[in-house]
Amino acid sequence: MATHPTLGVEEEFLLADPASGEPVAVNVDTARHAAERGVKLQLELTSCQIETTSDVFGAGHELRADLLRLRRAAAEAATASGAQLLAVGLPPAVPHQFPITDTPRYREIGDKFGMIAHEQGICGCHVHVAVPSREAAIRVSNRLRPWLPVLLALTANSAVYRNTDTGYASWRSVLWARWPSAGPPPHFDSVDEYDAVVAMLRDAGAVLDDGMVYWDVRPSATFPTIEVRVADVPATVAETVLLAMLVRATVMTALDEERQGQPVPALAPHALKAAYWKSARDGLDGEAVDLLEGHHSVPARLLLDRLVDRVRPALEAVGDFDAVTEELVRVTEQGNGAMRQRRAWQRRHDVADVIAAATEATTSGC
């Protein structure tokens, strides 16, 4: 591991009414107010969402500082637009509508995909890690697939939706799976095979363009990176940085295994689907499916420890091991976003408590 790949992060946020917690369609105003503060925010499919895009960094502490800056600016811009910024996978309060953002591409998506698009008010987090080539990205994707469910469990942050506990830690991932190109990526033998499948999806009308290839790992359509998209947007910056450091180390480990010629784990599609469902339902404080050793259910935290052990050489190579282990202790003791949502909900079964907790977590440290 002679070189250390750079990384960057995209975070999607909900814009909510400060009084009711319901989504509000003010992403254009919020982006304008952010631009006045020197920060460019991206519009998302629905007009109650906004996205931040970090710079590219080599060190976790640099990424953390940038994400704090971006969340602070986005929160201030949301306030100036009469809204509040929430880092939640789904709106806890009942959404009356998710208006489609008024751009030609988003209008076309809304027209072609109907209710899937119009119920799209979900927020994820995308980690980009630099890779040598698209071919390398495809080969890394094949090796990341067994670990995607545990990364989902770690970042689950959508337990409360439509004023109730959904019974899932990540209900976002369940709704997201309705898109025809969403979910775990297939195994691909080559870039040519990947491109052929994407072309088939376009021909079928299942995607409009490469940007609608929504698999949880994909070669970026814009940057020389592999993009890992499995996560709910984490509740705090600290959890986002933890995710990013783990993803980079997992990518580095996959590249190293590829250079050594180690075999790619064979995964049955039904097993991977079951593992996704289990992680979405149970989250970090439940069980997960060990896809590499017998498909047994084990505590999710144990599987997360196994991931850290597997990628420890990469974490140590970039100086992230201590930071990762310290943050994992904190998340284990205090809980992730879904666990905090449930604690807040269980106080009075009042969504206002969930929104208050999410508001505090979103800008914690900012």
XYZ file of N, CA and C in Angstrom, residues 1-250:
750
model
N 0.837 -1.184 0.000
C 0.000 0.000 0.000
C 0.880 1.245 0.000
N 1.525 1.474 -1.117
C 2.487 2.560 -1.184
C 1.817 3.919 -1.264
N 0.626 3.976 -1.828
C -0.061 5.250 -1.955
C -1.340 5.223 -1.144
N -1.755 6.402 -0.721
C -2.954 6.527 0.090
C -4.015 7.256 -0.717
N -5.081 6.600 -1.092
C -6.098 7.247 -1.918
C -6.743 8.427 -1.200
N -7.054 9.443 -1.965
C -7.819 10.561 -1.421
C -9.291 10.172 -1.342
N -10.046 10.999 -0.622
C -11.466 10.714 -0.461
C -12.254 12.009 -0.346
N -13.532 11.905 -0.641
C -14.461 13.021 -0.507
C -15.837 12.473 -0.178
N -16.717 13.345 0.283
C -18.026 12.904 0.779
C -19.117 13.845 0.288
N -20.245 13.248 -0.091
C -21.475 13.994 -0.365
C -22.500 13.618 0.707
N -23.121 14.628 1.305
C -24.160 14.392 2.309
C -25.460 15.056 1.860
N -26.556 14.310 1.946
C -27.878 14.837 1.618
C -28.629 15.145 2.910
N -29.373 16.252 2.897
C -30.080 16.701 4.098
C -31.536 17.017 3.782
N -32.356 16.881 4.813
C -33.759 17.261 4.726
C -33.916 18.703 5.180
N -34.764 19.440 4.482
C -35.156 20.785 4.889
C -36.551 20.690 5.493
N -36.677 21.061 6.762
C -37.921 20.836 7.494
C -38.435 22.126 8.112
N -39.739 22.165 8.298
C -40.376 23.290 8.979
C -39.968 23.276 10.453
N -39.476 24.393 10.988
C -39.010 24.396 12.382
C -40.111 24.097 13.390
N -41.361 24.392 13.049
C -42.456 24.172 13.993
C -43.009 22.757 13.912
N -43.289 22.290 12.695
C -43.951 20.994 12.537
C -42.996 19.850 12.234
N -41.813 20.172 11.723
C -40.884 19.136 11.295
C -41.188 18.560 9.937
N -42.236 19.048 9.278
C -42.588 18.538 7.956
C -41.618 19.071 6.903
N -41.348 18.289 5.866
C -40.474 18.768 4.790
C -41.036 20.030 4.137
N -40.132 20.947 3.791
C -40.544 22.185 3.130
C -39.727 22.370 1.853
N -40.385 22.888 0.826
C -39.795 22.972 -0.516
C -39.029 24.275 -0.695
N -37.861 24.357 -0.067
C -37.093 25.612 -0.119
C -35.640 25.357 -0.514
N -35.371 24.303 -1.299
C -33.962 24.025 -1.593
C -33.325 25.094 -2.481
N -34.102 25.700 -3.380
C -33.536 26.752 -4.232
C -33.143 27.962 -3.385
N -34.027 28.380 -2.480
C -33.704 29.506 -1.595
C -32.514 29.179 -0.710
N -32.477 27.953 -0.197
C -31.370 27.559 0.677
C -30.047 27.582 -0.078
N -30.050 27.079 -1.300
C -28.825 27.112 -2.110
C -28.395 28.551 -2.386
N -29.359 29.430 -2.606
C -29.025 30.838 -2.867
C -28.394 31.474 -1.629
N -28.977 31.233 -0.466
C -28.408 31.800 0.763
C -27.016 31.221 1.038
N -26.815 29.954 0.739
C -25.494 29.356 0.936
C -24.477 29.972 -0.014
N -24.888 30.216 -1.258
C -23.980 30.832 -2.230
C -23.535 32.209 -1.757
N -24.429 32.926 -1.102
C -24.067 34.235 -0.551
C -23.014 34.107 0.538
N -22.927 32.909 1.133
C -21.920 32.638 2.165
C -20.691 31.941 1.582
N -20.646 31.834 0.263
C -19.493 31.239 -0.400
C -19.499 29.732 -0.456
N -20.662 29.103 -0.245
C -20.767 27.644 -0.255
C -21.754 27.228 -1.331
N -21.340 26.295 -2.182
C -22.223 25.793 -3.232
C -22.920 24.529 -2.757
N -24.241 24.567 -2.721
C -25.043 23.399 -2.392
C -25.673 22.848 -3.665
N -25.860 21.536 -3.694
C -26.462 20.882 -4.845
C -27.954 20.656 -4.594
N -28.761 20.885 -5.632
C -30.179 20.568 -5.540
C -30.378 19.071 -5.736
N -31.336 18.517 -5.017
C -31.660 17.104 -5.146
C -32.985 16.934 -5.878
N -33.399 15.674 -6.049
C -34.597 15.385 -6.833
C -35.827 16.091 -6.280
N -36.010 16.057 -4.959
C -37.153 16.754 -4.382
C -36.695 18.073 -3.787
N -37.601 19.026 -3.778
C -37.231 20.389 -3.395
C -37.165 20.596 -1.888
N -37.320 19.517 -1.120
C -37.126 19.605 0.330
C -35.779 19.015 0.735
N -34.890 18.825 -0.236
C -33.572 18.251 0.043
C -32.472 19.149 -0.516
N -31.312 19.034 0.113
C -30.124 19.754 -0.336
C -28.924 18.841 -0.120
N -27.862 19.061 -0.881
C -26.673 18.215 -0.751
C -25.424 19.071 -0.623
N -24.530 18.639 0.268
C -23.210 19.249 0.364
C -22.189 18.320 -0.283
N -21.132 18.911 -0.805
C -20.056 18.155 -1.447
C -18.731 18.641 -0.881
N -18.021 17.752 -0.226
C -16.754 18.153 0.386
C -15.674 18.336 -0.672
N -14.590 18.965 -0.266
C -13.389 18.952 -1.080
C -12.754 17.559 -1.000
N -11.658 17.375 -1.704
C -10.944 16.096 -1.720
C -9.786 16.170 -0.732
N -9.664 15.144 0.109
C -8.660 15.179 1.171
C -7.921 13.854 1.273
N -6.767 13.933 1.920
C -6.013 12.729 2.219
C -6.123 12.308 3.663
N -6.541 13.233 4.543
C -6.566 12.957 5.976
C -7.979 13.098 6.526
N -8.312 12.230 7.469
C -9.635 12.253 8.069
C -9.934 13.541 8.808
N -8.931 14.110 9.487
C -9.193 15.336 10.252
C -9.485 16.514 9.324
N -8.892 16.505 8.127
C -9.203 17.548 7.152
C -10.640 17.402 6.646
N -11.042 16.173 6.385
C -12.414 15.925 5.949
C -13.397 16.359 7.026
N -13.099 16.043 8.265
C -13.985 16.415 9.365
C -14.193 17.927 9.415
N -13.106 18.681 9.322
C -13.216 20.139 9.379
C -14.070 20.672 8.233
N -13.917 20.083 7.056
C -14.684 20.555 5.907
C -16.160 20.207 6.052
N -16.465 19.009 6.527
C -17.865 18.630 6.706
C -18.540 19.486 7.776
N -17.821 19.817 8.828
C -18.371 20.724 9.838
C -18.670 22.090 9.226
N -17.740 22.575 8.407
C -17.945 23.866 7.739
C -19.181 23.828 6.852
N -19.326 22.754 6.094
C -20.443 22.652 5.162
C -21.774 22.515 5.893
N -21.811 21.705 6.936
C -23.065 21.573 7.690
C -23.442 22.903 8.346
N -22.458 23.593 8.870
C -22.740 24.889 9.502
C -23.317 25.863 8.484
N -22.700 25.943 7.312
C -23.178 26.863 6.277
C -24.558 26.453 5.772
N -24.772 25.155 5.581
C -26.073 24.689 5.099
C -27.160 24.944 6.134
N -26.836 24.761 7.417
C -27.818 25.015 8.474
C -28.173 26.497 8.533
N -27.172 27.359 8.400
C -27.439 28.801 8.406
C -28.281 29.202 7.198
N -27.987 28.614 6.043
C -28.753 28.927 4.839
C -30.188 28.426 4.961
N -30.364 27.255 5.571
C -31.716 26.743 5.784
C -32.503 27.665 6.704
N -31.861 28.120 7.767
C -32.524 29.039 8.694
C -32.934 30.324 7.986
N -32.059 30.830 7.136
C -32.379 32.047 6.384
C -33.548 31.834 5.431
N -33.821 30.579 5.092
C -34.933 30.245 4.195
C -36.188 29.838 4.963
N -36.138 29.961 6.286
C -37.290 29.606 7.101
C -37.407 28.133 7.396
N -36.312 27.397 7.270
C -36.328 25.951 7.490
C -35.236 25.570 8.478
N -35.196 24.291 8.826
C -34.085 23.768 9.604
C -33.486 22.578 8.870
N -32.186 22.400 9.048
C -31.441 21.332 8.382
C -31.437 20.101 9.277
N -31.819 18.951 8.712
C -31.843 17.711 9.474
C -31.034 16.637 8.750
N -30.089 16.028 9.466
C -29.358 14.871 8.950
C -30.115 13.624 9.375
N -31.109 13.263 8.582
C -31.937 12.080 8.824
C -32.139 11.361 7.496
N -32.248 10.046 7.551
C -32.455 9.298 6.323
C -33.819 9.526 5.711
N -34.812 9.813 6.569
C -36.181 10.077 6.146
C -36.789 11.122 7.071
N -37.797 11.853 6.618
C -38.453 12.813 7.509
C -39.238 12.097 8.600
N -38.963 12.390 9.871
C -39.728 11.738 10.939
C -41.212 12.102 10.927
N -41.533 13.351 10.548
C -42.926 13.788 10.521
C -43.592 13.354 9.219
N -44.915 13.403 9.218
C -45.668 13.002 8.032
C -45.439 14.008 6.910
N -44.892 13.574 5.776
C -44.726 14.497 4.649
C -46.012 14.565 3.829
N -46.516 15.766 3.611
C -47.706 15.910 2.777
C -47.357 15.779 1.297
N -46.155 16.174 0.937
C -45.732 16.040 -0.447
C -44.212 16.164 -0.515
N -43.644 15.617 -1.584
C -42.237 15.795 -1.903
C -42.179 16.410 -3.302
N -42.328 17.719 -3.414
C -42.341 18.317 -4.759
C -41.024 18.065 -5.488
N -41.125 17.747 -6.768
C -39.938 17.532 -7.589
C -39.270 18.875 -7.861
N -37.948 18.912 -7.732
C -37.194 20.125 -8.035
C -37.386 20.489 -9.508
N -37.583 21.775 -9.760
C -37.974 22.241 -11.091
C -36.758 22.433 -11.994
N -36.177 21.307 -12.422
C -35.152 21.320 -13.465
C -35.590 20.331 -14.539
N -35.117 20.493 -15.781
C -35.567 19.576 -16.845
C -35.311 18.108 -16.524
N -34.118 17.800 -16.008
C -33.797 16.394 -15.729
C -34.677 15.836 -14.627
N -34.850 16.586 -13.549
C -35.664 16.091 -12.445
C -37.139 15.994 -12.838
N -37.618 16.922 -13.662
C -39.004 16.808 -14.134
C -39.188 15.538 -14.961
N -38.194 15.215 -15.780
C -38.292 13.996 -16.588
C -38.294 12.750 -15.708
N -37.438 12.749 -14.675
C -37.432 11.618 -13.742
C -38.792 11.493 -13.062
N -39.348 12.629 -12.625
C -40.653 12.596 -11.984
C -41.734 12.063 -12.900
N -41.694 12.474 -14.167
C -42.699 12.016 -15.131
C -42.571 10.520 -15.407
N -41.338 10.039 -15.549
C -41.133 8.650 -15.970
C -41.229 7.644 -14.830
N -40.891 8.072 -13.624
C -40.826 7.110 -12.526
C -41.952 7.281 -11.509
N -42.832 8.239 -11.744
C -44.062 8.335 -10.979
C -43.868 8.401 -9.479
N -44.622 7.573 -8.760
C -44.661 7.652 -7.308
C -43.308 7.346 -6.667
N -42.490 6.521 -7.309
C -41.154 6.269 -6.751
C -40.402 7.588 -6.603
N -40.470 8.425 -7.631
C -39.781 9.715 -7.583
C -40.467 10.674 -6.622
N -41.788 10.664 -6.608
C -42.525 11.629 -5.800
C -42.513 11.274 -4.315
N -42.056 10.086 -3.965
C -41.857 9.724 -2.562
C -40.371 9.606 -2.233
N -39.565 10.384 -2.915
C -38.124 10.230 -2.881
C -37.456 11.028 -1.771
N -38.163 11.587 -0.830
C -37.528 12.464 0.145
C -36.628 11.738 1.110
N -35.607 11.062 0.604
C -34.694 10.291 1.436
C -33.286 10.847 1.300
N -32.509 10.691 2.348
C -31.182 11.314 2.395
C -30.111 10.261 2.681
N -29.135 10.204 1.803
C -28.031 9.268 1.956
C -26.701 9.988 2.047
N -25.648 9.193 2.102
C -24.281 9.707 2.169
C -23.434 8.895 1.203
N -22.651 9.589 0.381
C -21.853 8.938 -0.656
C -20.380 9.241 -0.412
N -19.584 8.201 -0.304
C -18.148 8.343 -0.075
C -17.410 8.009 -1.363
N -16.585 8.934 -1.821
C -15.764 8.737 -3.015
C -14.323 8.453 -2.587
N -13.742 7.419 -3.168
C -12.341 7.084 -2.915
C -11.638 6.960 -4.266
N -10.494 7.600 -4.393
C -9.755 7.569 -5.654
C -9.259 6.157 -5.950
N -9.414 5.748 -7.209
C -8.919 4.448 -7.674
C -8.170 4.659 -8.982
N -7.303 3.710 -9.353
C -6.462 3.920 -10.541
C -7.227 3.960 -11.852
N -8.383 3.265 -11.941
C -9.067 3.149 -13.222
C -10.488 2.657 -12.996
N -11.308 2.715 -14.053
C -12.656 2.151 -13.971
C -12.588 0.640 -13.770
N -11.625 -0.007 -14.407
C -11.466 -1.448 -14.219
C -11.196 -1.764 -12.749
N -10.333 -0.960 -12.129
C -10.061 -1.167 -10.704
C -11.324 -0.948 -9.877
N -12.122 0.044 -10.252
C -13.361 0.311 -9.519
C -14.302 -0.888 -9.579
N -14.416 -1.510 -10.740
C -15.286 -2.677 -10.877
C -14.781 -3.825 -10.007
N -13.492 -4.041 -10.009
C -12.932 -5.151 -9.226
C -13.054 -4.883 -7.725
N -12.888 -3.639 -7.328
C -13.083 -3.287 -5.919
C -14.544 -3.480 -5.525
N -15.451 -3.072 -6.392
C -16.879 -3.234 -6.108
C -17.214 -4.691 -5.803
N -16.666 -5.602 -6.582
C -16.928 -7.024 -6.344
C -16.490 -7.450 -4.950
N -15.401 -6.884 -4.474
C -14.853 -7.280 -3.175
C -15.521 -6.555 -2.005
N -16.163 -5.434 -2.273
C -16.835 -4.701 -1.198
C -18.204 -5.280 -0.850
N -18.787 -6.043 -1.741
C -20.180 -6.460 -1.561
C -20.461 -7.160 -0.227
N -19.581 -8.033 0.289
C -19.911 -8.689 1.563
C -20.001 -7.741 2.750
N -19.390 -6.558 2.629
C -19.309 -5.643 3.762
C -20.341 -4.519 3.699
N -21.085 -4.436 2.621
C -22.062 -3.355 2.499
C -23.154 -3.424 3.571
N -23.699 -4.603 3.890
C -24.745 -4.624 4.920
C -24.285 -4.105 6.279
N -23.056 -4.408 6.679
C -22.619 -3.944 7.997
C -22.371 -2.434 7.986
N -21.958 -1.873 6.848
C -21.838 -0.417 6.756
C -23.216 0.235 6.831
N -24.223 -0.421 6.270
C -25.592 0.070 6.398
C -26.037 0.041 7.854
N -25.755 -1.044 8.550
C -26.132 -1.139 9.968
C -25.462 -0.044 10.787
N -24.198 0.224 10.495
C -23.450 1.239 11.232
C -24.084 2.614 11.097
N -24.559 2.948 9.914
C -25.015 4.313 9.638
C -26.530 4.464 9.661
N -27.268 3.414 9.994
C -28.732 3.473 9.960
C -29.246 4.690 10.734
N -30.134 5.455 10.080
C -30.568 6.727 10.669
C -31.960 7.097 10.156
N -32.829 6.093 10.061
C -34.188 6.369 9.576
C -35.184 5.405 10.208
N -35.170 5.356 11.539
C -36.060 4.448 12.261
C -37.470 5.012 12.394
N -37.587 6.338 12.481
C -38.886 6.987 12.683
C -39.283 7.692 11.398
N -40.484 7.383 10.920
C -40.982 7.929 9.652
C -42.497 8.018 9.734
N -43.046 9.114 9.241
C -44.496 9.327 9.263
C -45.070 9.181 10.673
N -44.360 9.792 11.630
C -44.821 9.850 13.024
C -44.924 8.487 13.698
N -44.069 7.552 13.307
C -44.100 6.253 13.980
C -42.749 5.561 13.841
N -42.505 4.609 14.728
C -41.334 3.748 14.610
C -41.626 2.721 13.523
N -40.790 2.679 12.501
C -41.039 1.812 11.350
C -40.791 0.338 11.638
N -40.091 0.039 12.736
C -39.652 -1.332 12.967
C -38.341 -1.653 12.286
N -37.789 -0.667 11.587
C -36.510 -0.817 10.889
C -35.559 0.275 11.359
N -34.274 -0.063 11.433
C -33.278 0.954 11.741
C -33.037 1.855 10.536
N -33.089 1.265 9.330
C -32.922 2.033 8.089
C -34.103 1.747 7.166
N -35.189 2.461 7.377
C -36.320 2.346 6.460
C -35.994 3.017 5.128
N -35.070 3.976 5.150
C -34.620 4.610 3.907
C -34.151 3.570 2.902
N -33.348 2.615 3.358
C -32.790 1.637 2.422
C -33.878 0.759 1.818
N -34.951 0.532 2.568
C -36.061 -0.268 2.047
C -36.795 0.505 0.947
N -37.067 1.779 1.194
C -37.725 2.598 0.176
C -36.820 2.799 -1.040
N -35.554 2.988 -0.796
C -34.593 3.228 -1.876
C -34.532 2.046 -2.839
N -34.742 0.843 -2.311
C -34.622 -0.368 -3.128
C -35.702 -0.465 -4.202
N -36.699 0.425 -4.178
C -37.742 0.380 -5.205
C -37.231 0.831 -6.571
N -36.159 1.621 -6.597
C -35.610 2.045 -7.886
C -35.020 0.833 -8.617
N -35.185 0.755 -9.925
C -34.730 -0.447 -10.646
C -33.227 -0.638 -10.666
N -32.460 0.412 -10.371
C -31.003 0.272 -10.392
C -30.394 0.463 -9.008
N -31.197 0.324 -7.951
C -30.703 0.535 -6.590
C -30.333 -0.790 -5.938
N -29.688 -0.691 -4.765
C -29.341 -1.877 -3.995
C -27.909 -2.316 -4.222
N -27.569 -3.520 -3.782
C -26.190 -3.992 -3.932
C -25.834 -4.155 -5.401
N -24.609 -3.831 -5.767
C -24.220 -3.969 -7.174
C -24.079 -5.437 -7.553
N -24.397 -5.776 -8.787
C -24.089 -7.128 -9.252
C -22.574 -7.353 -9.305
N -22.189 -8.603 -9.400
C -20.787 -8.927 -9.674
C -20.550 -8.753 -11.169
N -19.489 -8.019 -11.503
C -19.144 -7.810 -12.909
C -17.748 -8.353 -13.171
N -17.598 -9.019 -14.308
C -16.290 -9.568 -14.675
C -15.402 -8.553 -15.373
N -15.992 -7.453 -15.859
C -15.189 -6.482 -16.603
C -15.955 -5.175 -16.729
N -15.239 -4.139 -17.145
C -15.881 -2.863 -17.445
C -16.860 -3.020 -18.597
N -16.493 -3.842 -19.574
C -17.384 -4.049 -20.719
C -18.722 -4.627 -20.270
N -18.679 -5.574 -19.343
C -19.934 -6.147 -18.855
C -20.739 -5.094 -18.104
N -20.067 -4.309 -17.273
C -20.747 -3.229 -16.549
C -21.426 -2.279 -17.533
N -20.675 -1.839 -18.537
C -21.230 -0.896 -19.513
C -22.402 -1.508 -20.278
N -22.320 -2.797 -20.565
C -23.410 -3.460 -21.284
C -24.678 -3.510 -20.437
N -24.526 -3.757 -19.146
C -25.696 -3.793 -18.264
C -26.307 -2.397 -18.136
N -25.465 -1.385 -17.994
C -25.978 -0.011 -17.908
C -26.691 0.366 -19.203
N -26.135 -0.040 -20.344
C -26.788 0.236 -21.629
C -28.145 -0.455 -21.700
N -28.230 -1.669 -21.185
C -29.509 -2.374 -21.160
C -30.522 -1.632 -20.302
N -30.079 -1.130 -19.140
C -30.978 -0.380 -18.264
C -31.483 0.884 -18.952
N -30.587 1.553 -19.686
C -31.018 2.747 -20.431
C -32.030 2.371 -21.511
N -31.741 1.313 -22.251
C -32.645 0.891 -23.319
C -34.021 0.512 -22.770
N -34.041 -0.058 -21.577
C -35.303 -0.466 -20.962
C -36.052 0.701 -20.335
N -35.386 1.857 -20.246
C -36.000 3.001 -19.584
C -35.884 2.954 -18.079
N -35.076 2.017 -17.553
C -34.917 1.894 -16.107
C -34.013 2.973 -15.532
N -33.173 3.581 -16.374
C -32.378 4.750 -15.989
C -32.386 5.709 -17.174
N -32.236 6.991 -16.874
C -32.128 7.977 -17.949
C -30.698 8.135 -18.429
N -29.750 7.995 -17.488
C -28.348 8.256 -17.790
C -27.496 7.585 -16.722
N -26.169 7.744 -16.836
C -25.265 7.105 -15.878
C -25.484 7.604 -14.457
N -25.953 8.844 -14.315
C -26.199 9.382 -12.983
C -27.317 8.677 -12.245
N -28.152 7.937 -12.977
C -29.235 7.194 -12.338
C -28.871 5.741 -12.063
N -27.620 5.378 -12.240
C -27.162 4.052 -11.807
C -26.966 4.148 -10.299
N -27.937 3.654 -9.560
C -28.006 3.905 -8.122
C -27.449 2.769 -7.269
N -26.727 1.825 -7.862
C -26.167 0.753 -7.047
C -25.354 1.322 -5.888
N -25.275 0.558 -4.820
C -24.617 1.042 -3.607
C -23.105 1.148 -3.744
N -22.556 0.590 -4.794
C -21.167 0.863 -5.185
C -21.165 1.009 -6.698
N -20.471 2.014 -7.187
C -20.397 2.206 -8.635
C -19.146 3.016 -8.966
N -18.618 2.865 -10.177
C -17.622 3.832 -10.635
C -18.316 5.182 -10.779
N -17.730 6.215 -10.255
C -18.365 7.524 -10.350
C -18.532 7.930 -11.805
N -19.684 8.528 -12.098
C -19.922 9.031 -13.449
C -19.213 10.355 -13.691
N -18.656 10.956 -12.629
C -18.093 12.308 -12.726
C -16.620 12.377 -12.357
N -16.197 11.568 -11.382
C -14.850 11.677 -10.832
C -14.085 10.360 -11.022
N -12.734 10.386 -10.931
C -11.945 9.146 -11.034
C -11.945 8.387 -9.708
N -13.132 7.988 -9.293
C -13.303 7.384 -7.977
C -14.246 6.200 -8.053
N -14.235 5.432 -6.975
C -15.316 4.498 -6.704
C -16.198 5.162 -5.659
N -17.501 5.051 -5.852
C -18.467 5.741 -5.002
C -19.268 4.703 -4.220
N -19.208 4.799 -2.899
C -19.933 3.882 -2.020
C -21.122 4.640 -1.453
N -22.347 4.140 -1.757
C -23.574 4.898 -1.549
C -24.560 4.176 -0.629
N -24.090 3.235 0.162
C -24.990 2.362 0.906
C -25.615 3.031 2.125
N -25.035 4.115 2.619
C -25.371 4.634 3.942
C -26.554 5.594 3.944
N -27.350 5.544 5.022
C -28.166 6.690 5.394
C -27.209 7.851 5.671
N -27.679 9.088 5.505
C -26.827 10.186 5.938
C -26.633 10.044 7.447
N -25.405 9.980 7.928
C -25.202 9.821 9.366
C -25.689 11.039 10.149
N -26.050 10.791 11.395
C -26.612 11.858 12.220
C -25.589 12.942 12.524
N -24.325 12.571 12.686
C -23.290 13.522 13.079
C -22.131 13.492 12.092
N -21.368 14.561 12.095
C -20.155 14.600 11.274
C -19.183 13.514 11.704
N -19.077 13.282 13.005
C -18.148 12.263 13.490
C -18.469 10.897 12.885
N -19.755 10.567 12.765
C -20.139 9.284 12.190
C -19.886 9.249 10.686
N -20.050 10.384 10.019
C -19.745 10.435 8.587
C -18.256 10.212 8.350
N -17.421 10.833 9.158
C -15.976 10.653 9.006
C -15.590 9.207 9.309
N -16.213 8.614 10.315
C -15.970 7.198 10.614
C -16.296 6.337 9.398
N -17.460 6.568 8.814
C -17.840 5.826 7.608
C -16.802 6.010 6.510
N -16.404 7.252 6.263
C -15.469 7.535 5.173
C -14.128 6.842 5.393
N -13.636 6.862 6.629
C -12.356 6.213 6.913
C -12.454 4.703 6.729
N -13.569 4.116 7.148
C -13.748 2.675 6.962
C -13.875 2.322 5.484
N -14.604 3.131 4.741
C -14.765 2.859 3.309
C -13.418 2.938 2.603
N -12.649 3.985 2.888
C -11.340 4.089 2.227
C -10.465 2.884 2.562
N -10.440 2.493 3.824
C -9.607 1.353 4.208
C -10.085 0.068 3.542
N -11.396 -0.077 3.381
C -11.927 -1.268 2.722
C -11.565 -1.267 1.240
